[in-house]
Coordinates of C-alpha atoms in Angstrom, one line a residue:
Chain A
D1 CA 0.0 -0.1 -0.5
I2 CA 1.3 3.3 -1.0
Q3 CA 1.7 5.6 2.6
M4 CA 0.8 9.3 2.7
T5 CA 3.0 11.0 5.3
Q6 CA 1.4 14.6 6.0
S7 CA 2.6 17.4 7.8
P8 CA 1.5 19.8 9.5
S9 CA -0.5 17.5 12.1
S10 CA -2.2 20.8 13.4
L11 CA -1.1 24.3 12.3
S12 CA -2.8 27.4 14.3
A13 CA -2.7 30.7 12.2
S14 CA -4.1 33.9 12.5
V15 CA -7.8 35.3 10.5
G16 CA -5.5 36.9 6.4
D17 CA -2.2 34.2 7.4
R18 CA -1.0 32.2 4.4
V19 CA -0.5 28.7 5.2
T20 CA 0.6 25.7 3.8
I21 CA 0.2 21.8 3.5
T22 CA 2.8 19.1 2.5
C23 CA 1.9 15.6 1.5
R24 CA 4.5 12.7 0.9
A25 CA 3.0 9.1 -1.2
S26 CA 6.0 6.4 0.3
Q27 CA 6.3 5.6 -4.0
G28 CA 5.0 8.1 -7.2
I29 CA 1.7 8.3 -7.5
S30 CA 2.0 11.1 -10.6
N31 CA -0.4 13.6 -10.5
N32 CA -3.2 11.3 -9.2
L33 CA -3.2 13.2 -5.9
V34 CA -6.6 15.3 -4.5
W35 CA -7.0 18.0 -1.3
F36 CA -10.0 17.8 0.3
Q37 CA -11.5 19.7 3.8
L38 CA -13.5 18.1 6.4
K39 CA -15.9 19.4 9.3
P40 CA -18.1 17.7 12.0
G41 CA -21.0 17.0 10.8
K42 CA -20.3 18.1 7.0
A43 CA -19.7 16.0 4.1
P44 CA -16.1 16.7 3.0
K45 CA -15.2 19.1 0.0
S46 CA -12.9 18.2 -2.3
L47 CA -10.7 20.9 -3.3
I48 CA -7.9 19.9 -5.8
Y49 CA -7.8 17.2 -7.9
A50 CA -5.4 16.1 -10.0
A51 CA -2.5 18.1 -7.5
S52 CA -3.2 21.2 -9.2
S53 CA -6.6 21.2 -10.4
L54 CA -9.3 23.5 -8.7
Q55 CA -12.2 22.2 -8.3
S56 CA -15.8 23.2 -9.9
G57 CA -17.0 26.2 -7.2
V58 CA -13.6 25.9 -5.1
P59 CA -12.0 30.3 -4.7
S60 CA -8.7 30.6 -6.1
K61 CA -7.7 31.2 -2.3
F62 CA -6.8 27.2 -2.7
S63 CA -4.2 25.8 -4.4
G64 CA -1.9 22.8 -4.8
S65 CA 1.2 22.4 -6.8
G66 CA 3.8 19.0 -6.8
S67 CA 3.4 15.0 -8.6
G68 CA 5.4 11.9 -8.4
T69 CA 6.0 12.1 -4.2
D70 CA 5.9 15.8 -2.9
F71 CA 2.3 17.6 -3.1
T72 CA 1.2 21.1 -1.0
L73 CA -1.7 22.3 -0.5
T74 CA -1.7 26.7 -0.1
I75 CA -4.1 28.6 1.8
N76 CA -4.3 32.4 1.3
N77 CA -5.8 34.9 2.7
L78 CA -7.4 32.6 5.6
Q79 CA -11.1 33.2 6.7
P80 CA -13.4 31.8 10.0
E81 CA -14.9 29.4 7.9
D82 CA -11.3 28.4 6.3
F83 CA -10.6 26.7 9.9
A84 CA -10.9 22.9 9.1
T85 CA -9.1 19.7 8.5
Y86 CA -7.3 18.7 5.7
F87 CA -6.8 15.3 4.0
C88 CA -5.0 14.5 0.5
Q89 CA -5.3 11.0 -0.8
Q90 CA -4.3 9.4 -3.3
Y91 CA -5.7 7.4 -6.1
H92 CA -3.4 6.2 -7.9
S93 CA -3.3 3.4 -7.0
F94 CA -6.2 0.4 -4.3
P95 CA -6.3 0.9 -1.5
Y96 CA -6.7 4.2 -1.7
T97 CA -5.2 6.0 1.0
F98 CA -5.0 9.0 2.8
G99 CA -3.4 11.6 5.2
Q100 CA -3.5 11.6 8.4
G101 CA -5.1 14.9 8.8
T102 CA -3.7 18.5 9.5
K103 CA -6.2 20.5 12.0
L104 CA -6.2 24.1 11.0
Q105 CA -6.9 26.3 14.0
I106 CA -7.2 30.1 14.6
K107 CA -4.0 31.3 16.5
Chain B
Q1 CA -27.2 19.8 -7.6
V2 CA -25.5 16.4 -7.5
Q3 CA -26.4 14.7 -3.9
L4 CA -25.9 12.1 -2.0
V5 CA -27.8 11.7 1.6
Q6 CA -26.9 8.6 3.5
S7 CA -28.9 7.1 5.9
G8 CA -29.3 8.7 9.9
A9 CA -27.5 7.3 12.9
E10 CA -27.1 3.6 13.9
V11 CA -26.5 2.0 17.1
K12 CA -25.5 -2.0 16.6
K13 CA -24.3 -4.8 19.2
P14 CA -20.4 -6.2 18.4
G15 CA -21.6 -9.7 16.4
A16 CA -24.3 -7.8 14.9
S17 CA -24.8 -5.8 11.1
V18 CA -24.7 -2.4 9.7
K19 CA -26.3 -1.6 6.9
V20 CA -26.2 2.7 5.6
S21 CA -27.1 3.8 2.3
C22 CA -26.4 6.4 0.1
K23 CA -29.3 8.0 -2.1
A24 CA -27.7 10.4 -5.0
S25 CA -30.0 12.7 -6.6
G26 CA -29.4 15.2 -9.8
Y27 CA -27.5 12.9 -11.7
P28 CA -28.2 8.9 -12.4
L29 CA -26.3 6.7 -9.6
T30 CA -25.4 3.9 -13.1
T31 CA -23.2 7.0 -14.5
Y32 CA -19.8 7.5 -11.8
Y33 CA -18.4 4.4 -9.5
L34 CA -19.3 5.2 -5.9
H35 CA -16.8 4.0 -3.1
W36 CA -16.4 4.1 0.7
V37 CA -14.5 5.7 3.0
R38 CA -14.9 5.3 7.0
Q39 CA -13.0 7.6 9.6
A40 CA -12.7 6.1 13.2
P41 CA -12.7 8.1 15.9
G42 CA -8.9 9.9 16.6
Q43 CA -8.4 7.8 13.3
G44 CA -6.9 8.6 9.9
L45 CA -9.8 7.6 7.7
E46 CA -9.8 4.6 5.4
W47 CA -11.0 3.5 2.1
M48 CA -13.3 0.5 2.3
G49 CA -13.8 -0.2 -1.5
W50 CA -15.8 0.3 -4.3
I51 CA -19.3 -0.6 -6.5
N52 CA -20.2 0.2 -9.5
P53 CA -23.7 1.0 -10.0
N54 CA -23.8 0.7 -13.6
S55 CA -23.2 -3.6 -13.0
G56 CA -23.5 -3.9 -10.4
R57 CA -19.4 -4.8 -10.0
T58 CA -17.3 -4.3 -6.4
N59 CA -13.9 -4.6 -5.3
Y60 CA -13.1 -3.3 -1.9
A61 CA -9.9 -3.6 0.7
Q62 CA -8.8 -6.4 1.8
K63 CA -9.0 -5.6 5.3
F64 CA -12.9 -6.2 4.8
Q65 CA -13.4 -8.6 2.2
G66 CA -15.6 -11.5 3.7
R67 CA -17.2 -8.9 6.0
V68 CA -18.5 -5.4 3.4
T69 CA -20.6 -6.2 1.4
M70 CA -21.7 -2.8 -1.4
T71 CA -25.2 -2.7 -3.4
R72 CA -27.2 -1.0 -5.3
D73 CA -30.7 -0.6 -6.3
T74 CA -30.7 1.6 -9.9
S75 CA -34.3 2.3 -9.6
I76 CA -34.0 4.5 -6.4
N77 CA -31.2 5.8 -7.1
T78 CA -29.4 4.6 -4.2
A79 CA -26.2 2.1 -3.5
Y80 CA -25.4 0.6 0.2
M81 CA -22.9 -0.1 2.3
E82 CA -23.5 -3.7 4.5
L83 CA -20.8 -4.5 6.8
G84 CA -21.2 -7.7 9.2
R85 CA -19.6 -9.2 12.8
L86 CA -19.3 -6.0 13.7
R87 CA -16.4 -5.1 16.4
S88 CA -15.9 -2.0 18.3
D89 CA -13.4 -0.7 16.4
D90 CA -15.8 -0.5 13.3
A91 CA -16.9 2.2 15.1
A92 CA -17.1 5.0 12.8
V93 CA -18.1 7.4 10.5
Y94 CA -18.9 6.1 7.3
Y95 CA -18.5 8.1 3.9
C96 CA -20.5 7.5 0.4
A97 CA -18.3 9.2 -1.8
K98 CA -19.2 9.4 -6.0
E99 CA -15.8 9.1 -8.9
A100 CA -16.2 12.2 -10.7
D101 CA -15.1 10.6 -13.6
S102 CA -12.4 7.4 -14.7
S103 CA -9.3 8.9 -12.5
G104 CA -10.3 7.5 -9.4
W105 CA -11.4 11.5 -7.5
Y106 CA -14.4 11.8 -5.7
D107 CA -16.4 14.9 -6.2
Y108 CA -19.0 14.5 -4.5
W109 CA -19.7 12.8 -1.2
G110 CA -22.2 11.9 1.7
Q111 CA -22.6 13.7 5.4
G112 CA -21.2 10.7 6.7
T113 CA -23.6 8.1 8.9
L114 CA -21.9 6.9 12.6
V115 CA -22.1 4.1 13.8
T116 CA -21.7 3.2 17.2
V117 CA -20.8 -0.5 17.9
S118 CA -21.7 -0.8 21.4
S119 CA -23.0 -4.0 23.5

């Protein structure tokens, strides 16, 4: 199975900040990576697919980059609604696997 | 608009089975593969498998083979995930998720179903 190592596990930031979350795959996954946001009691929301493509309806403050084994998610101009948990997931091969998540908290 | 609406929370005893439903609206269920993912409390996300709603073909994660069954009823645009021989570590929120296209990523998720396993 492909292991996905996500960091940091938690992050404190202020409204208006820019943050970066990283995800590393244990083997090359091309660009078959998605980032999504999870809030308690709500459906997960996919943000970035194919490592860098913005999902329809997602604001451009979210961006992704990377290919192969190293990936990043950047969120610009943090707003209160952005404080949530973020996950990466590889869909290169089965079983699909996930990063451990990054909990983004208000400083 | 596309929506996946899951059934409500369940409380089950160890050894029992649970069946979670996922009703699709805004698109024909048969069009895209549907996956199931779970998240145990304080744990990471775990992929359980997929169903091709058109053919009924399934692919389960090895960990769940023999205990999980994914089915669908195309007449009501609904998919199901049944997990048997429940253990305490099966307590989790279970999600269904729709593939966006043949590449495999999910564009829509259900809201999750909390399954509690307790004697």
